[in-house]
Amino acid sequence: MSQRPAVLVARAAFPDIVERLRAHFEVEDNPADQIFSKAELSAKLAGKAGAFITGSERIDAELLAAHPQLRAVCNMAVGYNNIDIDACNARGVLATNTPDVLTETTADFGFALMMATARRIAESEHFLRRGEWTKWAYDMFAGSDVHGATLGILGMGRIGQAVARRGALGFGMKVIYHNRSRLAPEFEAPLGARYVSKEELLRECDHLVIVVPYSPASHHAIAAAELALMKPSATLTNIARGGVVDDAALAAALRERRIAAAGLDVFEGEPKVHPDLLSVPNVVLTPHIASATVATRRAMASLAADNLIAALTGGTPPTPINPQVLPLKA
Ligand code: 8YV
């Protein structure tokens, strides 16, 4: 009888989904949700044919070189900047992600964060909790309108388009966007979306929502020079990845009111947050929860498990990042 492959579930996960993996594999899981250092992760991967990972685990060339038996790394995330895909290709390792299942949930959150930012919801709640609400005032926490305003989207992929739909169809917003490539007319037309240069996007938008994947090319895509192009009344919302925005430059722009406010779900070096962002009032901060509904997190985990099972049992993984490495060596 051939031995069942061994896999690592690198973080705590839904118990029934871990059980589903146990039907196929020898599973080492991590119900205590310990965060592994690079060396600990490497030690845990010894003898493993596959890994169920999240965006917090970094799979780099060194790790892959140390584990030539590893054949599949299945990310419970749509973004995969934590995985060195070139190194996976070079070694014939399959990488998978979880697109589509989180699109609408993440767009809901992006829109909520943009609205909270424009209407100063967190800032006013903190004021109330501090017991400072003693009277009504004509300009108290006056923010800026969302309806009818110009929504600027940086990164018009699946999630960007879902945010644009909410803005255009639900709130009568004018949608402008910048992306590596322009959308086909049948995608632009229903949203009335206009493709513009990055500079035009920054100059014209009232509310900027950043949904661009992280890569060396998008590192600090929004830094001091870009923030300087925005209207002083504009807001910025980042639901993409830390590192797309220069957090220190953003904190300075917020402090000096060079833009009105920001909503951030992702941070450079998270879970650490730049101390200057913690001390400016006009920013809404959330701990990377844009995909966090119970239903969506289950769908993501289930899809990552489906990918791992298919990859190591000769099936067809539903959402491969680098399908060119298939079929995997036995
Ligand atoms: C995840 C995300 O929660 O899917 C992504 O790319 O950023 C989030 O949905 C996070 O990466 C954990 O895996």
Tab-separated table of C-alpha atoms and ligand atoms in Angstrom:
chain	number	residue	atom	x	y	z
A	1	MET	CA	0.000	0.000	0.000
A	2	SER	CA	1.428	3.362	-0.974
A	3	GLN	CA	1.894	5.839	1.847
A	4	ARG	CA	-0.443	8.790	2.021
A	5	PRO	CA	1.251	12.140	1.316
A	6	ALA	CA	2.060	14.311	4.321
A	7	VAL	CA	0.827	17.911	4.314
A	8	LEU	CA	1.158	20.908	6.602
A	9	VAL	CA	-1.771	23.152	7.494
A	10	ALA	CA	0.353	26.115	8.509
A	11	ARG	CA	-2.282	28.072	10.457
A	12	ALA	CA	-5.408	27.339	12.464
A	13	ALA	CA	-8.255	26.547	10.073
A	14	PHE	CA	-11.890	25.434	10.110
A	15	PRO	CA	-11.765	22.018	11.869
A	16	ASP	CA	-14.098	20.293	9.402
A	17	ILE	CA	-11.917	21.414	6.499
A	18	VAL	CA	-8.820	20.065	8.245
A	19	GLU	CA	-10.773	16.810	8.720
A	20	ARG	CA	-11.497	16.730	4.985
A	21	LEU	CA	-7.757	16.919	4.369
A	22	ARG	CA	-7.184	14.055	6.840
A	23	ALA	CA	-9.274	11.792	4.609
A	24	HIS	CA	-6.512	12.071	1.999
A	25	PHE	CA	-3.318	12.982	3.811
A	26	GLU	CA	-1.205	12.649	6.927
A	27	VAL	CA	-1.937	16.131	8.265
A	28	GLU	CA	0.186	18.181	10.623
A	29	ASP	CA	-1.982	21.113	11.630
A	30	ASN	CA	-1.570	24.102	13.890
A	31	PRO	CA	-4.770	24.485	15.947
A	32	ALA	CA	-2.959	26.782	18.404
A	33	ASP	CA	-2.308	29.129	15.465
A	34	GLN	CA	1.349	29.567	16.326
A	35	ILE	CA	3.094	31.997	13.985
A	36	PHE	CA	6.123	30.166	12.611
A	37	SER	CA	9.417	31.905	12.045
A	38	LYS	CA	11.085	31.164	8.724
A	39	ALA	CA	13.192	28.446	10.379
A	40	GLU	CA	10.171	26.935	12.143
A	41	LEU	CA	8.157	26.865	8.926
A	42	SER	CA	11.053	25.153	7.193
A	43	ALA	CA	11.280	22.556	9.982
A	44	LYS	CA	7.528	21.901	9.743
A	45	LEU	CA	7.787	21.379	5.977
A	46	ALA	CA	10.285	18.519	6.372
A	47	GLY	CA	8.859	15.506	4.530
A	48	LYS	CA	5.693	17.356	3.428
A	49	ALA	CA	4.388	17.021	-0.133
A	50	GLY	CA	2.029	19.948	0.209
A	51	ALA	CA	1.132	22.937	2.353
A	52	PHE	CA	-2.082	24.814	3.095
A	53	ILE	CA	-0.868	28.330	3.791
A	54	THR	CA	-2.171	31.860	4.228
A	55	GLY	CA	-0.830	35.212	3.116
A	56	SER	CA	1.288	35.313	6.289
A	57	GLU	CA	3.559	32.427	5.241
A	58	ARG	CA	6.377	33.313	2.882
A	59	ILE	CA	7.362	30.623	0.379
A	60	ASP	CA	10.652	31.698	-1.174
A	61	ALA	CA	13.375	30.122	-3.296
A	62	GLU	CA	15.453	29.170	-0.265
A	63	LEU	CA	12.556	27.324	1.370
A	64	LEU	CA	11.726	25.494	-1.860
A	65	ALA	CA	15.391	24.522	-2.311
A	66	ALA	CA	15.429	23.091	1.205
A	67	HIS	CA	12.325	20.957	0.469
A	68	PRO	CA	12.619	19.324	-2.949
A	69	GLN	CA	9.815	16.902	-1.972
A	70	LEU	CA	7.306	19.780	-1.757
A	71	ARG	CA	4.917	19.687	-4.724
A	72	ALA	CA	2.055	22.076	-3.941
A	73	VAL	CA	1.565	25.256	-1.902
A	74	CYS	CA	-2.092	26.256	-1.624
A	75	ASN	CA	-2.744	29.798	-0.473
A	76	MET	CA	-5.930	30.711	1.362
A	77	ALA	CA	-5.840	34.156	-0.263
A	78	VAL	CA	-6.304	35.615	-3.698
A	79	GLY	CA	-3.132	37.720	-3.432
A	80	TYR	CA	0.041	35.646	-3.683
A	81	ASN	CA	2.897	38.070	-3.227
A	82	ASN	CA	3.972	35.786	-0.334
A	83	ILE	CA	4.914	33.078	-2.865
A	84	ASP	CA	7.888	33.268	-5.224
A	85	ILE	CA	6.132	31.993	-8.359
A	86	ASP	CA	9.295	31.987	-10.481
A	87	ALA	CA	10.975	29.753	-7.915
A	88	CYS	CA	7.905	27.473	-7.903
A	89	ASN	CA	8.065	27.267	-11.702
A	90	ALA	CA	11.764	26.467	-11.631
A	91	ARG	CA	11.137	23.561	-9.253
A	92	GLY	CA	7.844	22.337	-10.718
A	93	VAL	CA	5.899	23.256	-7.565
A	94	LEU	CA	2.231	24.101	-8.031
A	95	ALA	CA	0.959	27.267	-6.361
A	96	THR	CA	-2.765	27.957	-6.023
A	97	ASN	CA	-4.856	30.866	-4.717
A	98	THR	CA	-8.527	31.610	-3.983
A	99	PRO	CA	-9.911	34.025	-6.590
A	100	ASP	CA	-13.606	34.851	-7.123
A	101	VAL	CA	-14.981	33.446	-3.846
A	102	LEU	CA	-13.983	36.620	-1.988
A	103	THR	CA	-14.652	39.256	-4.653
A	104	GLU	CA	-18.039	40.570	-3.516
A	105	THR	CA	-17.255	40.320	0.213
A	106	THR	CA	-14.017	42.241	-0.234
A	107	ALA	CA	-15.748	44.862	-2.375
A	108	ASP	CA	-18.452	45.280	0.308
A	109	PHE	CA	-15.727	45.969	2.840
A	110	GLY	CA	-13.834	48.328	0.557
A	111	PHE	CA	-16.979	50.321	0.028
A	112	ALA	CA	-17.791	50.315	3.748
A	113	LEU	CA	-14.274	51.491	4.575
A	114	MET	CA	-14.462	54.237	1.952
A	115	MET	CA	-17.808	55.394	3.355
A	116	ALA	CA	-16.551	55.274	6.944
A	117	THR	CA	-13.585	57.354	5.819
A	118	ALA	CA	-15.600	59.940	3.868
A	119	ARG	CA	-18.197	60.304	6.634
A	120	ARG	CA	-15.673	60.226	9.508
A	121	ILE	CA	-17.427	57.386	11.316
A	122	ALA	CA	-14.475	56.078	13.352
A	123	GLU	CA	-13.230	59.537	14.297
A	124	SER	CA	-16.686	60.621	15.499
A	125	GLU	CA	-17.232	57.382	17.396
A	126	HIS	CA	-13.961	57.867	19.280
A	127	PHE	CA	-15.057	61.427	20.131
A	128	LEU	CA	-18.366	60.162	21.493
A	129	ARG	CA	-16.708	57.382	23.528
A	130	ARG	CA	-14.299	59.920	25.026
A	131	GLY	CA	-17.357	61.752	26.406
A	132	GLU	CA	-16.635	64.872	24.350
A	133	TRP	CA	-20.107	65.129	22.757
A	134	THR	CA	-21.687	67.981	24.688
A	135	LYS	CA	-23.548	69.857	21.955
A	136	TRP	CA	-24.564	69.778	18.288
A	137	ALA	CA	-22.519	71.988	15.962
A	138	TYR	CA	-23.097	72.934	12.338
A	139	ASP	CA	-19.749	71.604	11.182
A	140	MET	CA	-19.306	68.727	13.618
A	141	PHE	CA	-17.623	65.863	11.766
A	142	ALA	CA	-18.745	67.251	8.440
A	143	GLY	CA	-17.233	64.964	5.842
A	144	SER	CA	-17.647	64.607	2.116
A	145	ASP	CA	-20.423	63.047	0.059
A	146	VAL	CA	-20.058	59.634	-1.477
A	147	HIS	CA	-23.145	59.727	-3.710
A	148	GLY	CA	-22.510	61.571	-6.943
A	149	ALA	CA	-18.792	61.955	-6.201
A	150	THR	CA	-15.951	60.744	-8.423
A	151	LEU	CA	-14.716	57.297	-7.474
A	152	GLY	CA	-11.134	56.626	-8.553
A	153	ILE	CA	-10.068	52.992	-8.712
A	154	LEU	CA	-6.432	51.984	-8.914
A	155	GLY	CA	-6.364	48.358	-10.088
A	156	MET	CA	-9.472	47.386	-12.033
A	157	GLY	CA	-9.421	43.611	-11.591
A	158	ARG	CA	-12.302	41.561	-10.256
A	159	ILE	CA	-12.470	43.352	-6.893
A	160	GLY	CA	-11.922	46.798	-8.442
A	161	GLN	CA	-14.820	46.212	-10.812
A	162	ALA	CA	-17.022	45.020	-7.933
A	163	VAL	CA	-16.249	48.241	-6.003
A	164	ALA	CA	-16.979	50.254	-9.163
A	165	ARG	CA	-20.364	48.512	-9.559
A	166	ARG	CA	-21.345	49.511	-6.037
A	167	GLY	CA	-20.326	53.104	-6.670
A	168	ALA	CA	-21.862	53.502	-10.114
A	169	LEU	CA	-25.075	51.542	-9.709
A	170	GLY	CA	-25.792	52.103	-6.014
A	171	PHE	CA	-24.491	55.598	-5.361
A	172	GLY	CA	-24.543	57.354	-8.729
A	173	MET	CA	-20.777	57.871	-8.612
A	174	LYS	CA	-18.694	58.786	-11.645
A	175	VAL	CA	-16.104	56.044	-12.039
A	176	ILE	CA	-12.602	56.638	-13.337
A	177	TYR	CA	-9.884	54.014	-13.158
A	178	HIS	CA	-6.285	53.251	-13.895
A	179	ASN	CA	-5.039	49.759	-14.568
A	180	ARG	CA	-2.191	48.045	-16.416
A	181	SER	CA	-4.615	47.483	-19.270
A	182	ARG	CA	-7.878	49.079	-20.262
A	183	LEU	CA	-11.097	47.078	-19.776
A	184	ALA	CA	-13.042	45.916	-22.819
A	185	PRO	CA	-15.910	48.274	-23.718
A	186	GLU	CA	-18.537	45.757	-22.543
A	187	PHE	CA	-17.089	45.996	-19.007
A	188	GLU	CA	-16.653	49.781	-19.036
A	189	ALA	CA	-20.062	50.663	-20.479
A	190	PRO	CA	-22.419	49.399	-17.728
A	191	LEU	CA	-20.339	51.289	-15.134
A	192	GLY	CA	-19.803	54.377	-17.251
A	193	ALA	CA	-16.167	53.807	-16.263
A	194	ARG	CA	-13.505	56.003	-17.867
A	195	TYR	CA	-9.904	54.808	-18.255
A	196	VAL	CA	-7.449	57.565	-17.272
A	197	SER	CA	-3.733	57.957	-16.606
A	198	LYS	CA	-2.588	57.465	-13.028
A	199	GLU	CA	-1.925	61.193	-12.752
A	200	GLU	CA	-5.424	62.074	-13.969
A	201	LEU	CA	-6.902	59.522	-11.579
A	202	LEU	CA	-5.159	61.123	-8.616
A	203	ARG	CA	-5.999	64.685	-9.647
A	204	GLU	CA	-9.683	64.065	-10.387
A	205	CYS	CA	-10.972	61.568	-7.850
A	206	ASP	CA	-12.875	62.464	-4.693
A	207	HIS	CA	-12.461	58.971	-3.272
A	208	LEU	CA	-9.514	56.785	-4.292
A	209	VAL	CA	-9.827	53.044	-3.690
A	210	ILE	CA	-6.643	50.990	-4.135
A	211	VAL	CA	-7.136	47.398	-5.244
A	212	VAL	CA	-3.919	46.721	-7.152
A	213	PRO	CA	-1.933	43.525	-6.391
A	214	TYR	CA	1.442	43.986	-4.703
A	215	SER	CA	4.532	43.417	-6.814
A	216	PRO	CA	7.891	45.195	-7.081
A	217	ALA	CA	6.191	47.307	-9.787
A	218	SER	CA	3.427	48.478	-7.424
A	219	HIS	CA	5.724	49.084	-4.409
A	220	HIS	CA	4.964	52.604	-3.131
A	221	ALA	CA	2.728	53.256	-6.152
A	222	ILE	CA	1.226	55.881	-3.846
A	223	ALA	CA	3.945	57.912	-2.121
A	224	ALA	CA	4.497	61.613	-1.390
A	225	ALA	CA	4.547	62.724	-5.040
A	226	GLU	CA	1.287	60.908	-5.821
A	227	LEU	CA	-0.444	62.147	-2.662
A	228	ALA	CA	0.555	65.686	-3.643
A	229	LEU	CA	-1.553	65.361	-6.800
A	230	MET	CA	-4.762	64.581	-4.874
A	231	LYS	CA	-7.387	67.137	-3.882
A	232	PRO	CA	-7.131	68.301	-0.252
A	233	SER	CA	-10.742	67.132	0.127
A	234	ALA	CA	-10.053	63.635	-1.254
A	235	THR	CA	-9.962	60.358	0.637
A	236	LEU	CA	-7.788	57.272	0.066
A	237	THR	CA	-8.826	53.696	0.891
A	238	ASN	CA	-6.368	50.788	0.669
A	239	ILE	CA	-7.723	47.219	0.628
A	240	ALA	CA	-4.908	45.860	-1.575
A	241	ARG	CA	-1.607	45.212	0.203
A	242	GLY	CA	0.698	47.014	2.551
A	243	GLY	CA	3.613	48.394	0.582
A	244	VAL	CA	1.476	49.697	-2.287
A	245	VAL	CA	1.136	52.864	-0.195
A	246	ASP	CA	4.092	54.555	1.517
A	247	ASP	CA	2.578	54.612	5.009
A	248	ALA	CA	4.985	57.234	6.391
A	249	ALA	CA	4.211	59.596	3.497
A	250	LEU	CA	0.488	58.976	3.928
A	251	ALA	CA	0.619	59.710	7.657
A	252	ALA	CA	2.393	63.013	6.927
A	253	ALA	CA	-0.195	63.956	4.284
A	254	LEU	CA	-3.024	63.168	6.712
A	255	ARG	CA	-1.429	65.093	9.555
A	256	GLU	CA	-0.913	68.145	7.346
A	257	ARG	CA	-4.419	67.734	5.852
A	258	ARG	CA	-2.992	67.531	2.344
A	259	ILE	CA	-5.710	64.926	1.829
A	260	ALA	CA	-8.824	64.737	4.007
A	261	ALA	CA	-8.796	61.184	5.321
A	262	ALA	CA	-7.790	57.584	4.709
A	263	GLY	CA	-9.182	54.107	5.350
A	264	LEU	CA	-6.598	51.348	5.643
A	265	ASP	CA	-7.098	47.594	5.958
A	266	VAL	CA	-3.503	46.711	5.022
A	267	PHE	CA	-0.148	48.042	6.188
A	268	GLU	CA	3.545	47.895	5.420
A	269	GLY	CA	5.040	45.324	7.803
A	270	GLU	CA	1.643	44.314	9.244
A	271	PRO	CA	0.585	43.348	11.861
A	272	LYS	CA	2.812	46.237	12.908
A	273	VAL	CA	1.290	49.614	12.038
A	274	HIS	CA	3.353	52.729	11.404
A	275	PRO	CA	3.195	54.706	14.692
A	276	ASP	CA	2.385	57.941	12.850
A	277	LEU	CA	-0.796	56.358	11.477
A	278	LEU	CA	-1.851	55.447	15.000
A	279	SER	CA	-1.625	59.052	16.121
A	280	VAL	CA	-3.426	60.885	13.294
A	281	PRO	CA	-7.190	61.219	13.836
A	282	ASN	CA	-8.367	61.244	10.214
A	283	VAL	CA	-7.701	57.610	9.398
A	284	VAL	CA	-9.863	54.505	9.838
A	285	LEU	CA	-7.696	51.483	10.647
A	286	THR	CA	-8.811	47.848	10.381
A	287	PRO	CA	-6.719	44.666	10.804
A	288	HIS	CA	-6.752	43.132	7.294
A	289	ILE	CA	-10.347	41.893	7.462
A	290	ALA	CA	-11.762	42.774	4.038
A	291	SER	CA	-12.513	39.120	3.216
A	292	ALA	CA	-13.628	38.292	6.758
A	293	THR	CA	-17.174	37.031	6.661
A	294	VAL	CA	-17.761	33.534	7.971
A	295	ALA	CA	-19.175	32.382	4.631
A	296	THR	CA	-16.314	33.811	2.587
A	297	ARG	CA	-13.545	32.607	4.868
A	298	ARG	CA	-15.119	29.119	4.669
A	299	ALA	CA	-15.273	29.352	0.887
A	300	MET	CA	-11.615	30.418	0.738
A	301	ALA	CA	-10.478	27.599	3.050
A	302	SER	CA	-12.566	25.069	1.173
A	303	LEU	CA	-11.126	26.150	-2.183
A	304	ALA	CA	-7.561	25.986	-0.815
A	305	ALA	CA	-8.295	22.449	0.442
A	306	ASP	CA	-9.836	21.451	-2.925
A	307	ASN	CA	-6.681	22.683	-4.625
A	308	LEU	CA	-4.405	20.728	-2.274
A	309	ILE	CA	-6.419	17.518	-2.611
A	310	ALA	CA	-6.568	17.718	-6.400
A	311	ALA	CA	-2.898	18.653	-6.711
A	312	LEU	CA	-1.646	15.650	-4.730
A	313	THR	CA	-4.178	13.022	-5.866
A	314	GLY	CA	-3.846	13.437	-9.622
A	315	GLY	CA	-6.938	15.650	-9.980
A	316	THR	CA	-7.348	19.042	-11.613
A	317	PRO	CA	-6.757	21.873	-9.134
A	318	PRO	CA	-9.579	24.414	-9.619
A	319	THR	CA	-7.536	27.603	-9.273
A	320	PRO	CA	-3.863	27.109	-10.101
A	321	ILE	CA	-1.569	30.154	-10.388
A	322	ASN	CA	1.044	28.321	-12.461
A	323	PRO	CA	-0.830	25.511	-14.283
A	324	GLN	CA	2.149	25.082	-16.599
A	325	VAL	CA	3.819	22.896	-13.932
A	326	LEU	CA	0.972	20.366	-14.150
A	327	PRO	CA	0.876	17.377	-14.108
A	328	LEU	CA	2.980	17.204	-10.945
A	329	LYS	CA	5.638	14.530	-10.603
A	330	ALA	CA	4.404	11.596	-8.489
B	1	8YV	C1	-6.654	37.159	3.357
B	1	8YV	C2	-6.208	38.668	1.331
B	1	8YV	O1	-7.445	37.308	4.490
B	1	8YV	O2	-7.059	37.110	-0.210
B	1	8YV	C3	-6.208	37.965	0.025
B	1	8YV	O3	-5.332	38.277	-0.798
B	1	8YV	O4	-5.516	39.593	1.516
B	1	8YV	C4	-7.120	38.241	2.431
B	1	8YV	O5	-8.342	37.848	1.901
B	1	8YV	C5	-5.224	37.120	3.792
B	1	8YV	O6	-4.306	37.232	2.774
B	1	8YV	C6	-4.968	35.813	4.554
B	1	8YV	O7	-4.618	34.753	3.735
